[in-house]
Every structure is written in C-alpha cells, then in structure tokens.
CSV table of C-alpha atoms and ligand atoms in Angstrom, one decimal:
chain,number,residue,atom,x,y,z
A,30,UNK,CA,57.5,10.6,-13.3
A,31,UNK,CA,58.0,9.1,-9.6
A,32,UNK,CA,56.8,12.4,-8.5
A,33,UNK,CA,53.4,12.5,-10.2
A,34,UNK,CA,53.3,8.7,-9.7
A,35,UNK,CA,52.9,9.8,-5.5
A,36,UNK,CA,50.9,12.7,-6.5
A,37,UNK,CA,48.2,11.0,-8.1
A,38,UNK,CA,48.4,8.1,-5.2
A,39,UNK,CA,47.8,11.3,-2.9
A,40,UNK,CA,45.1,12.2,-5.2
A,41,UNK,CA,43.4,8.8,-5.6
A,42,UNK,CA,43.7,8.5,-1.3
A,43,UNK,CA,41.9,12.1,-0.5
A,44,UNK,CA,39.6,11.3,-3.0
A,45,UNK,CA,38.8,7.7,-1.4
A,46,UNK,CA,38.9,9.9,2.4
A,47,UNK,CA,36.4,12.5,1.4
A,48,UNK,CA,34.1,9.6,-0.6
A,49,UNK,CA,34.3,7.5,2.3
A,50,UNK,CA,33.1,11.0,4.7
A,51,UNK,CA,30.2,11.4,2.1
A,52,UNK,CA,31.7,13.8,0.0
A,53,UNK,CA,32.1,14.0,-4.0
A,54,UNK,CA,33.9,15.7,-6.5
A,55,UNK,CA,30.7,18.2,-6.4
A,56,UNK,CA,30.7,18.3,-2.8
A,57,UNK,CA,29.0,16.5,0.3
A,58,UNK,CA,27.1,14.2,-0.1
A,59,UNK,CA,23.5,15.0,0.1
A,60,UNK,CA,21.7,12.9,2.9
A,61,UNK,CA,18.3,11.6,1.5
A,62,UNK,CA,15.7,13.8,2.9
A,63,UNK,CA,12.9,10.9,4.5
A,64,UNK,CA,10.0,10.7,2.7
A,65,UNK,CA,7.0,12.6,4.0
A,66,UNK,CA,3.8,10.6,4.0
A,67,UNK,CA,0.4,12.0,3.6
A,68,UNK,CA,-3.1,10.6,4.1
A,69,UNK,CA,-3.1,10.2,0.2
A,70,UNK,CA,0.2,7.5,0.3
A,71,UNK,CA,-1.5,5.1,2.6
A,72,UNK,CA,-2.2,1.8,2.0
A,73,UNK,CA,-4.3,0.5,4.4
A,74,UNK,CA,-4.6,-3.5,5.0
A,75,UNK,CA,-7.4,-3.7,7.8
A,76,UNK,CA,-7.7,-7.3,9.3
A,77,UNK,CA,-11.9,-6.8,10.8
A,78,UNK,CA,-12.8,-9.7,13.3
A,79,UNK,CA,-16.0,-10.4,11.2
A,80,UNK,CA,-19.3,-8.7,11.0
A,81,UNK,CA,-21.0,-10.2,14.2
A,82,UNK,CA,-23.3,-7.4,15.3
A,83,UNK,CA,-24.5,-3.6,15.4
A,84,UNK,CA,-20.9,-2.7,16.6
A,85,UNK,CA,-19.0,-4.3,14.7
A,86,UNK,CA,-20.6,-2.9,11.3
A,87,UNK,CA,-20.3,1.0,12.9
A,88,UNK,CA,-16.7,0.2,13.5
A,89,UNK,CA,-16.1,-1.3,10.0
A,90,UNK,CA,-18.1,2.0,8.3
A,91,UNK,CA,-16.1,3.9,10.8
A,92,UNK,CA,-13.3,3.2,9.0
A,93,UNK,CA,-14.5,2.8,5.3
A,94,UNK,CA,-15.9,5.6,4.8
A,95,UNK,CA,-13.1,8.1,7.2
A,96,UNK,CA,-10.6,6.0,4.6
A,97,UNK,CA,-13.1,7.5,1.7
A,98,UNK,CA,-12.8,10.8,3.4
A,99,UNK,CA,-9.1,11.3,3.8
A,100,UNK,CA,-8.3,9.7,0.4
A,101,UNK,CA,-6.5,6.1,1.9
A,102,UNK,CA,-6.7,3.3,0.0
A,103,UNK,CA,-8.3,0.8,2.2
A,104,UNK,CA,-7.9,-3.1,1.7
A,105,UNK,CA,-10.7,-4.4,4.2
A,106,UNK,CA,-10.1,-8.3,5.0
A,107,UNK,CA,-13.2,-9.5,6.8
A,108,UNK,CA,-11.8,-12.7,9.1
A,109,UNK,CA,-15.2,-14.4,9.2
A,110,UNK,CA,-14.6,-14.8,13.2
A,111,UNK,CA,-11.9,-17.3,12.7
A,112,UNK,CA,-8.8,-17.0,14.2
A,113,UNK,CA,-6.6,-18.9,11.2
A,114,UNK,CA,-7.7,-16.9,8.4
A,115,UNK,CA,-7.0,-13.6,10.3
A,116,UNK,CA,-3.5,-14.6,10.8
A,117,UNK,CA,-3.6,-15.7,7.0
A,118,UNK,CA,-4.9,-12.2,5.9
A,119,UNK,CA,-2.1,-10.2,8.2
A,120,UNK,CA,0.4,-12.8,6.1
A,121,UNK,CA,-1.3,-11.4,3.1
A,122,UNK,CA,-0.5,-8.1,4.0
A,123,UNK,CA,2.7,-8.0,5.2
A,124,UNK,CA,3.4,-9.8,1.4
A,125,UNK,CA,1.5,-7.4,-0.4
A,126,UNK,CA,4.5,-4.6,-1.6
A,127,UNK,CA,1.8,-1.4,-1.6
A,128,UNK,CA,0.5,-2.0,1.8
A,129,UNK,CA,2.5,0.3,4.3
A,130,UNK,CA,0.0,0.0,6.9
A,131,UNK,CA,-1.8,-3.2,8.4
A,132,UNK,CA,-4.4,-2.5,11.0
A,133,UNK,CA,-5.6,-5.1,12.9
A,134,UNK,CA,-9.0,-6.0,15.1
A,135,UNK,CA,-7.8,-9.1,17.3
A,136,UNK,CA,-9.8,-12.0,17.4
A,137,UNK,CA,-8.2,-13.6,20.1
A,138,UNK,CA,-5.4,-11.7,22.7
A,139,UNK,CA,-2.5,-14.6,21.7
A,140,UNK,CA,-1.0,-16.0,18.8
A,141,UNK,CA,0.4,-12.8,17.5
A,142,UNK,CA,4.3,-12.4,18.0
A,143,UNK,CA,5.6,-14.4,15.0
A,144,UNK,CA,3.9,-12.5,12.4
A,145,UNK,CA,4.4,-9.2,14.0
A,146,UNK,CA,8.1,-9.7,14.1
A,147,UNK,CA,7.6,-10.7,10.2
A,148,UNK,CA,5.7,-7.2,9.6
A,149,UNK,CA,8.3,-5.5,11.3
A,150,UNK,CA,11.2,-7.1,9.1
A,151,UNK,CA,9.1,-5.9,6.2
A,152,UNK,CA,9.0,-2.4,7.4
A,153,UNK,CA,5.2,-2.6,7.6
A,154,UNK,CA,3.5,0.4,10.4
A,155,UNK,CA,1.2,-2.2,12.4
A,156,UNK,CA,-1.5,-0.5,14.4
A,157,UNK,CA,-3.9,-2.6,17.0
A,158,UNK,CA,-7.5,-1.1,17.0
A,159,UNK,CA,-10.6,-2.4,19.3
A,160,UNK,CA,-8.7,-4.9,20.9
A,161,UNK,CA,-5.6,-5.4,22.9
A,162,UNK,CA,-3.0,-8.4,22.4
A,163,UNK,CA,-0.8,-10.1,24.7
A,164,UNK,CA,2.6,-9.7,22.4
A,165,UNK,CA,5.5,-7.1,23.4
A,166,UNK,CA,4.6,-3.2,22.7
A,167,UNK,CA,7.7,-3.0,20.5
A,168,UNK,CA,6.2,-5.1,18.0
A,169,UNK,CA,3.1,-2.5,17.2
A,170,UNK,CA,2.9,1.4,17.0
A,171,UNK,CA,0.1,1.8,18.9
A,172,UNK,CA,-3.5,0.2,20.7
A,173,UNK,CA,-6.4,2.4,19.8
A,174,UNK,CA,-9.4,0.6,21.8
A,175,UNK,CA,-11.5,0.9,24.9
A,176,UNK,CA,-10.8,0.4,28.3
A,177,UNK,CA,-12.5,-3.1,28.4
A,178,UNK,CA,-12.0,-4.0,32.0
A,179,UNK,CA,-13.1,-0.4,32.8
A,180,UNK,CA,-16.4,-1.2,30.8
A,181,UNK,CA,-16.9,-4.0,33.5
A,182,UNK,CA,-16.4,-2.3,36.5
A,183,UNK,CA,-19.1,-0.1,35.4
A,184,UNK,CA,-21.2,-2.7,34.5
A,185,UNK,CA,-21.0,-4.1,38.4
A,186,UNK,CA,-21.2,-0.8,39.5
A,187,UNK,CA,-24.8,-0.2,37.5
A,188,UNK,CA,-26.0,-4.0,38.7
A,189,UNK,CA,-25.3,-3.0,42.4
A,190,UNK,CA,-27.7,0.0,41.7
A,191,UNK,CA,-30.6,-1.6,40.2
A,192,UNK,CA,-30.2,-4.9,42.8
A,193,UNK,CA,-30.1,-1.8,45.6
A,194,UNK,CA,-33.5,-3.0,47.4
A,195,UNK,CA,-32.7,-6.6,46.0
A,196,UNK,CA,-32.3,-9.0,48.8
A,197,UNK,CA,-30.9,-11.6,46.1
A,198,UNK,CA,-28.2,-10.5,43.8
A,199,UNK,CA,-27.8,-13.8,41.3
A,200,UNK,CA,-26.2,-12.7,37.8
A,201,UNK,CA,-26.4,-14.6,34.8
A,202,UNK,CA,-23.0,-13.4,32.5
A,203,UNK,CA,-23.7,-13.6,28.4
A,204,UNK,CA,-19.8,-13.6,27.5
A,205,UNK,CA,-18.3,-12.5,24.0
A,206,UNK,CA,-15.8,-15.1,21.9
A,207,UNK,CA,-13.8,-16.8,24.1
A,208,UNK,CA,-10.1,-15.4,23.9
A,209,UNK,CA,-10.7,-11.4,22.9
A,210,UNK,CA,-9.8,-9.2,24.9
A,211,UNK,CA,-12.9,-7.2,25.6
A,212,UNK,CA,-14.3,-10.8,26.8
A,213,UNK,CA,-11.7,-11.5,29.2
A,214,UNK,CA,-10.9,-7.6,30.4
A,215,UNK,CA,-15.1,-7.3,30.6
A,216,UNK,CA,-15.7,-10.2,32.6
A,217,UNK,CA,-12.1,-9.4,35.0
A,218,UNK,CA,-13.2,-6.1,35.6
A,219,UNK,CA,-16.8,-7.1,36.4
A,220,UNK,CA,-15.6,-9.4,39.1
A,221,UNK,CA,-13.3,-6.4,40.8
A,222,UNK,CA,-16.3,-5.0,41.4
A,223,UNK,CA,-19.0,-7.1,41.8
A,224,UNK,CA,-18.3,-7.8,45.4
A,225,UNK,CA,-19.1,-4.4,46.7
A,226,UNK,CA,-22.9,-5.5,47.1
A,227,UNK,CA,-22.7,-9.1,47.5
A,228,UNK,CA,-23.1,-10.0,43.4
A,229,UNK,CA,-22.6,-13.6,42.9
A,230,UNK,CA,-22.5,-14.8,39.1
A,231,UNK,CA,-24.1,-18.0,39.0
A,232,UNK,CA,-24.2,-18.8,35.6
A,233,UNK,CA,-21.5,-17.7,33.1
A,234,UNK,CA,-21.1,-18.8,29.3
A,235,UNK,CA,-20.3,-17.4,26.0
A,236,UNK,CA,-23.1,-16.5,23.5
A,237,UNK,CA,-19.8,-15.0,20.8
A,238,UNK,CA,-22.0,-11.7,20.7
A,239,UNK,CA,-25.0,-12.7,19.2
A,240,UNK,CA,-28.3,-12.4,19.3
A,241,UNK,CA,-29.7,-15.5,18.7
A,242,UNK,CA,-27.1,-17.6,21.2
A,243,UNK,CA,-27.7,-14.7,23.8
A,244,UNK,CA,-31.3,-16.3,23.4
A,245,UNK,CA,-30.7,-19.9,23.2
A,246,UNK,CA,-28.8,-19.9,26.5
A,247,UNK,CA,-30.7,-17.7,28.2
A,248,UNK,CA,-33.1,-20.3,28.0
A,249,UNK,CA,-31.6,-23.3,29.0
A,250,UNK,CA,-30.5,-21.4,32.0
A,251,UNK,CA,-34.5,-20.8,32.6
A,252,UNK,CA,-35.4,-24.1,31.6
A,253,UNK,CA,-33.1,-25.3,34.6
A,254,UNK,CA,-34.0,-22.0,37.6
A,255,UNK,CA,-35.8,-18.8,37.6
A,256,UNK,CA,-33.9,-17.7,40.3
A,257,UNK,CA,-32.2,-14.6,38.7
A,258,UNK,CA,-32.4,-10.8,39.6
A,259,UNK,CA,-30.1,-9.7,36.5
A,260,UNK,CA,-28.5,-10.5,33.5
A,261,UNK,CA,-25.0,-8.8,32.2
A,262,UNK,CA,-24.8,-9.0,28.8
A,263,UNK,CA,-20.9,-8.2,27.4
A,264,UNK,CA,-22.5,-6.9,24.3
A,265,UNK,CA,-26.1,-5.4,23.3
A,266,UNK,CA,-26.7,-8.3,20.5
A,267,UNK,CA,-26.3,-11.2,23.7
A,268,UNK,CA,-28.4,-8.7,26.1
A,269,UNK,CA,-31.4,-8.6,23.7
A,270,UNK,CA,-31.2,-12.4,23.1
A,271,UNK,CA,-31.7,-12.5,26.5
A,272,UNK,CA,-34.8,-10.4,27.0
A,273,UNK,CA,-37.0,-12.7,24.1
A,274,UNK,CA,-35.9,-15.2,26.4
A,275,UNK,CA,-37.1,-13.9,29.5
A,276,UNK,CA,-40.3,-12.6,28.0
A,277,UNK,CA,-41.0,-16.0,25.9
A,278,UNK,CA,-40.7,-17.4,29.5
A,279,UNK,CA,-43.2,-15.1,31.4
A,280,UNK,CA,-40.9,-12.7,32.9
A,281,UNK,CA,-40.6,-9.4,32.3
A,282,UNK,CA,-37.3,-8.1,31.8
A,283,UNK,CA,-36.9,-4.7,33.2
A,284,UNK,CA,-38.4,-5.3,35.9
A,285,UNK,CA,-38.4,-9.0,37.0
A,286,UNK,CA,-34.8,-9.5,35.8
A,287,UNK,CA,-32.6,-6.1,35.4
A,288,UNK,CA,-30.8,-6.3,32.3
A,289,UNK,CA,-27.5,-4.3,31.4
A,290,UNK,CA,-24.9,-4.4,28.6
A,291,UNK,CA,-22.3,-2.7,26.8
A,292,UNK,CA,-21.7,-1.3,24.1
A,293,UNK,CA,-25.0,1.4,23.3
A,294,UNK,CA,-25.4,0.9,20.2
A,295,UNK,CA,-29.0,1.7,18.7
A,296,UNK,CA,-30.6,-1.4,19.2
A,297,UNK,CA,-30.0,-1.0,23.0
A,298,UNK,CA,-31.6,2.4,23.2
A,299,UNK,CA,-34.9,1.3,21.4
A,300,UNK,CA,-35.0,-1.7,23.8
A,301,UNK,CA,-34.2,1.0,26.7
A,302,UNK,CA,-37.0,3.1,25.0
A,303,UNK,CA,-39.4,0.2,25.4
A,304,UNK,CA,-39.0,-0.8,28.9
A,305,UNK,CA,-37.1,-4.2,28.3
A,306,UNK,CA,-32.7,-3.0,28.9
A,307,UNK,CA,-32.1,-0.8,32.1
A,308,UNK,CA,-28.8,0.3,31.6
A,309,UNK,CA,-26.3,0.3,28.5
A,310,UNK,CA,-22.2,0.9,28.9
A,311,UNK,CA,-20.6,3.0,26.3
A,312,UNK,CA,-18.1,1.4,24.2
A,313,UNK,CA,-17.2,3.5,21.3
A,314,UNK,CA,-16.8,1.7,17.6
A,315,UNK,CA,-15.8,5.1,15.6
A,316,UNK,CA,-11.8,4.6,15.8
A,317,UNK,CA,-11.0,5.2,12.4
A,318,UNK,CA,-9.9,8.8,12.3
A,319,UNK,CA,-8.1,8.0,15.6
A,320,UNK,CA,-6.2,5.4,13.8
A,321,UNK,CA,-5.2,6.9,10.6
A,322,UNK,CA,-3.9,9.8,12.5
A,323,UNK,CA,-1.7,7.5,14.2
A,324,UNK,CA,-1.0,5.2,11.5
A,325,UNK,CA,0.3,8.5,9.3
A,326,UNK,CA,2.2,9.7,12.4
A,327,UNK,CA,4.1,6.2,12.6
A,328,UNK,CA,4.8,6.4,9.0
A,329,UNK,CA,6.5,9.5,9.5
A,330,UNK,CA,8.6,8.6,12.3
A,331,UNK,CA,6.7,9.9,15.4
A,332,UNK,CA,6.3,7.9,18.4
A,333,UNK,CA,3.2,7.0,19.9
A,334,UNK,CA,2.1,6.0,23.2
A,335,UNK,CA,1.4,2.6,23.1
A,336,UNK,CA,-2.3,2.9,24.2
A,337,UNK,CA,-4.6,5.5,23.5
A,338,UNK,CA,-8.0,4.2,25.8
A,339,UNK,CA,-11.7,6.0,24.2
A,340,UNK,CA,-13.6,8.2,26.5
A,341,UNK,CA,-17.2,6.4,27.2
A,342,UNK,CA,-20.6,6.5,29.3
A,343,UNK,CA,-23.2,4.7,30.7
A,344,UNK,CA,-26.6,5.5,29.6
A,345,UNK,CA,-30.0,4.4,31.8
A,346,UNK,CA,-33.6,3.8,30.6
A,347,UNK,CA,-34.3,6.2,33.8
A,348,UNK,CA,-33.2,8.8,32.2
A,349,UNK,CA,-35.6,11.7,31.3
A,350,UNK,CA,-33.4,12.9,28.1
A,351,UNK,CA,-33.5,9.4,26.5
A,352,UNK,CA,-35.6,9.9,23.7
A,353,UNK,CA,-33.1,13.2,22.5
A,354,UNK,CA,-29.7,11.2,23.1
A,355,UNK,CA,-31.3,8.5,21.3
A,356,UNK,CA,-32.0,10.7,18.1
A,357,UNK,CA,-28.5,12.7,18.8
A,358,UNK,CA,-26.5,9.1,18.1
A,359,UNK,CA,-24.3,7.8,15.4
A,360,UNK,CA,-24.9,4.4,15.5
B,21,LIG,O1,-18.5,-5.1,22.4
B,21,LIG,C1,-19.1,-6.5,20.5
B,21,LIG,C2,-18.3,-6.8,19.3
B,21,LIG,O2,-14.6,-5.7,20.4
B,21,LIG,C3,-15.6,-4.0,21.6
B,21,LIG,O3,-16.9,-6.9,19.7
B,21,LIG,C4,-15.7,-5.0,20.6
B,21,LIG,C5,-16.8,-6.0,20.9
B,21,LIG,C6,-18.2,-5.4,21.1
B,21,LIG,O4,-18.6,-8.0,18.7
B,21,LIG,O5,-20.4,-6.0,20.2
C-alpha cells in the first residue's frame, strides 16, 4: 500500500514537472502559432484632420478607395479641424473591439502621449500619416509623411531664383493651422534658407489653408504696403487666395509679385497654366498604400523604421512640358 502510496506521489510530481515544462499526457505542449494577418483582417480607424482643401480630399480618396481595393474595412473619422474631437475619435477607436488599426492625420504636433500609451495598452497598431508628432517613437509603428522642413528649404531656394534680378526681396508668408507640423517644419525650413539671397519675411500670419483667408489677409497686408516682391504660400488653397488679392488690387501676380506654394495639386497647375503661380513644391497626398503596407507589417510583428519621408518635386510655370505633366497628374 505505502509503496504505491509513493508511487503515485512520484506519478502526480512528474506529471506536475512535465505540465509545468509544457508538456501533456499526449505530449508537448503545442505553442500557439501567431496569427497571420492579411489585408482582409484589418480594421482601419483613420482619424483625417478635416476636409480643408484640394490635398486634403486626394489624401482622404487616397485612402478610401486603396482600403476599397485591398478589401480593409475603413472607419474614416473626419475631425472637422478641431483638435478635441480628433483626440475624442482616437478614444473611440482605441474602444472600439474590431479596430486593430488606428491611423492618424495630426492636427496639431502635441497633445498626443496619453492616448497613445492607452492604444498601446489595448494592443491597437497606431500608424502616423501626413504629419509628424512630438511624442516618443515607441509609442507608434511608424510616420508615413513628407519631409515638411525639406518642402521649405525648397520653397526659399525657388524665391531666391525668381527675386535673382530683384534688388528687394520682401516676402509675405501665408502659414497653415497653427500647431501641425507641416506649418511649423514649412516655415523652419524656409528660414534655413532664406538667407542665402538676402530674403526678409516681413509679414507672416496663418490663413489655416484656405482659400478665402489666403485672400482676406492678403489684403489687409495691401491695404497697409505694396511693397512686396513675393508671396510663399505653405499650401496652394492660401497661394491662390493670394493672387485674387493681388489682382483685385491692380497687381499682377506672376510678375509684379512672384508667387510660390506647396503642395501641386491641380488647382496650382491651372493657375501656373494661366500666368498667375510661378513655382509649386511637391507634397505628395497618395499615402494610403504606403500605410496599409505598414500597418499589415506591424500587425504581423515586423519592425518598421520609424519614418518613411515621400519622394517630391518642384514644378515651374517656366517649364516647356507643363501642359503634359499637368494632364499626366493624379490630383
Ligand atoms: O499642405 C495642406 C493641407 O498636411 C501636408 O495640409 C498637409 C497639408 C497640405 O491642408 O494643403
């Protein structure tokens, strides 16, 4: 009795050894092989800034209809340009069980750690697209955006070629929303370079990238000096506010005033084609397939690197293939 008394002790012991080293009565236990994500199991929470301009609807098509394509379910949370109801919506997310995904489009560089570190504890892939954020890189797989402060060295770069024979080089700066990134990065890297042919900025002010405030200040700015040899509009919508303004005041742009923005979307090539914008810097809104791929990586367990910056141009109303690039464009 005593004897199979120790026996089955011995028994119940290996048995607790091998459970506790992963293995069963029918062997070892079988390690649960990770789940392998296709395009198909994503769900998508995209947090757009707003729809503020010719951009910012190729971006948002950009990534509807890629998210069509690759058979993603995309929920598309449009932020209305306010800061608070884009944190609200990412809250949304990170509570909503079948998102795995949340992209976001930042309105504003700060504010962003908290609810990061709460989409993390909920095992959510967070991917940044169009603009950067000023929170740790641990706390997001990956940026997929432009090279903002590039964008604005270019933009100096073009200014100091049209001002070339200019014996006055006064800018007038149409900034974004106050905050972003491609504002702040825009207007830095404008200033790096501005100096190389004696550029001073002598009026500065946001005009949140629209048309009609790109207008309205241009013209208090005329109402107060005509002393201007070129305007650097951060986006296209600001830089053809600009040009009703200069023409409603007598002046032509083009010629009188120089007039150069980013971003190339269509409605700076017809103004280009008519005479009005000299110069438009490339800033490319198509990220979507960029992003899923990334997104679908991260959910798989790849690492990224933490920014992926878009290749870009400059395009010139000079140029003799204008009318061809313009018909060759996406948006
Ligand atoms: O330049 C502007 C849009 O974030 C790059 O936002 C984007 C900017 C773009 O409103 O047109």
């Amino acid at each position: 009795m005593k004897v199979s008394k120790n026996l089955f002790n011995a028994a119940l012991v290996a048995l607790l050894v091998l459970s506790m080293v992963g293995i069963t009565a029918c062997g070892p236990k079988a390690t649960p092989t990770p789940k392998v994500y296709a395009y198909k199991d994503m769900v998508v929470g995209f947090l757009q800034t707003g729809s503020e301009g010719g951009w910012r609807a190729a971006n948002t098509a950009s990534f509807k209809e890629t998210a069509q394509q690759l058979g993603i379910t995309l929920k598309f949370y449009d932020s209305q340009n306010d800061l608070a109801k884009q944190v609200a919506g990412f809250r949304q997310f990170i509570q909503d069980k079948d998102v795995n995904v949340i992209v976001l489009a930042a309105l504003e560089t700060t504010g962003w750690d908290d609810v990061l570190k709460e989409a993390q504890a909920a095992g959510k892939i967070v991917v940044l697209e169009d603009r950067r954020i000023d929170a740790a890189d641990n706390l997001y797989a990956t940026y997929i955006g432009s090279d903002f402060a590039e964008e604005g060295r270019k933009s100096a770069d073009e200014i100091c070629k049209l001002l070339a024979n200019s014996a006055k080089k006064n800018v007038w700066e149409l900034v974004g929303n106050v905050g972003s990134s491609a504002a702040k990065d825009r207007g830095q890297g404008f200033r790096e370079k501005m100096g190389a042919c004696g550029i001073s900025v002598t009026k500065s002010q946001t005009a949140n990238w629209s048309i009609t405030e790109g207008k309205q200040v241009t013209e208090a700015w005329l109402k107060e000096t005509k002393d201007v040899q070129a305007i650097f509009g951060q986006n296209d919508e600001m830089a053809l506010g600009a040009i009703e303004a200069l023409k409603e005041a007598g002046l032509k742009p083009g010629v009188d005033v120089f007039v150069l923005s980013v971003d190339a979307t269509a409605g700076a090539f017809k103004s280009m084609l008519a005479g009005d914008l000299n110069v438009t810097v490339e800033c490319n809104p198509l990220l979507a397939p960029q992003v899923y791929e990334a997104a679908l990586k991260a959910l798989n367990g790849v690492s990224l690197p933490k920014w992926v910056p878009s290749q870009e141009g400059v395009f010139r109303s000079t140029d003799p293939n204008l009318q061809s690039i313009t018909d060759g464009r996406k948006y």
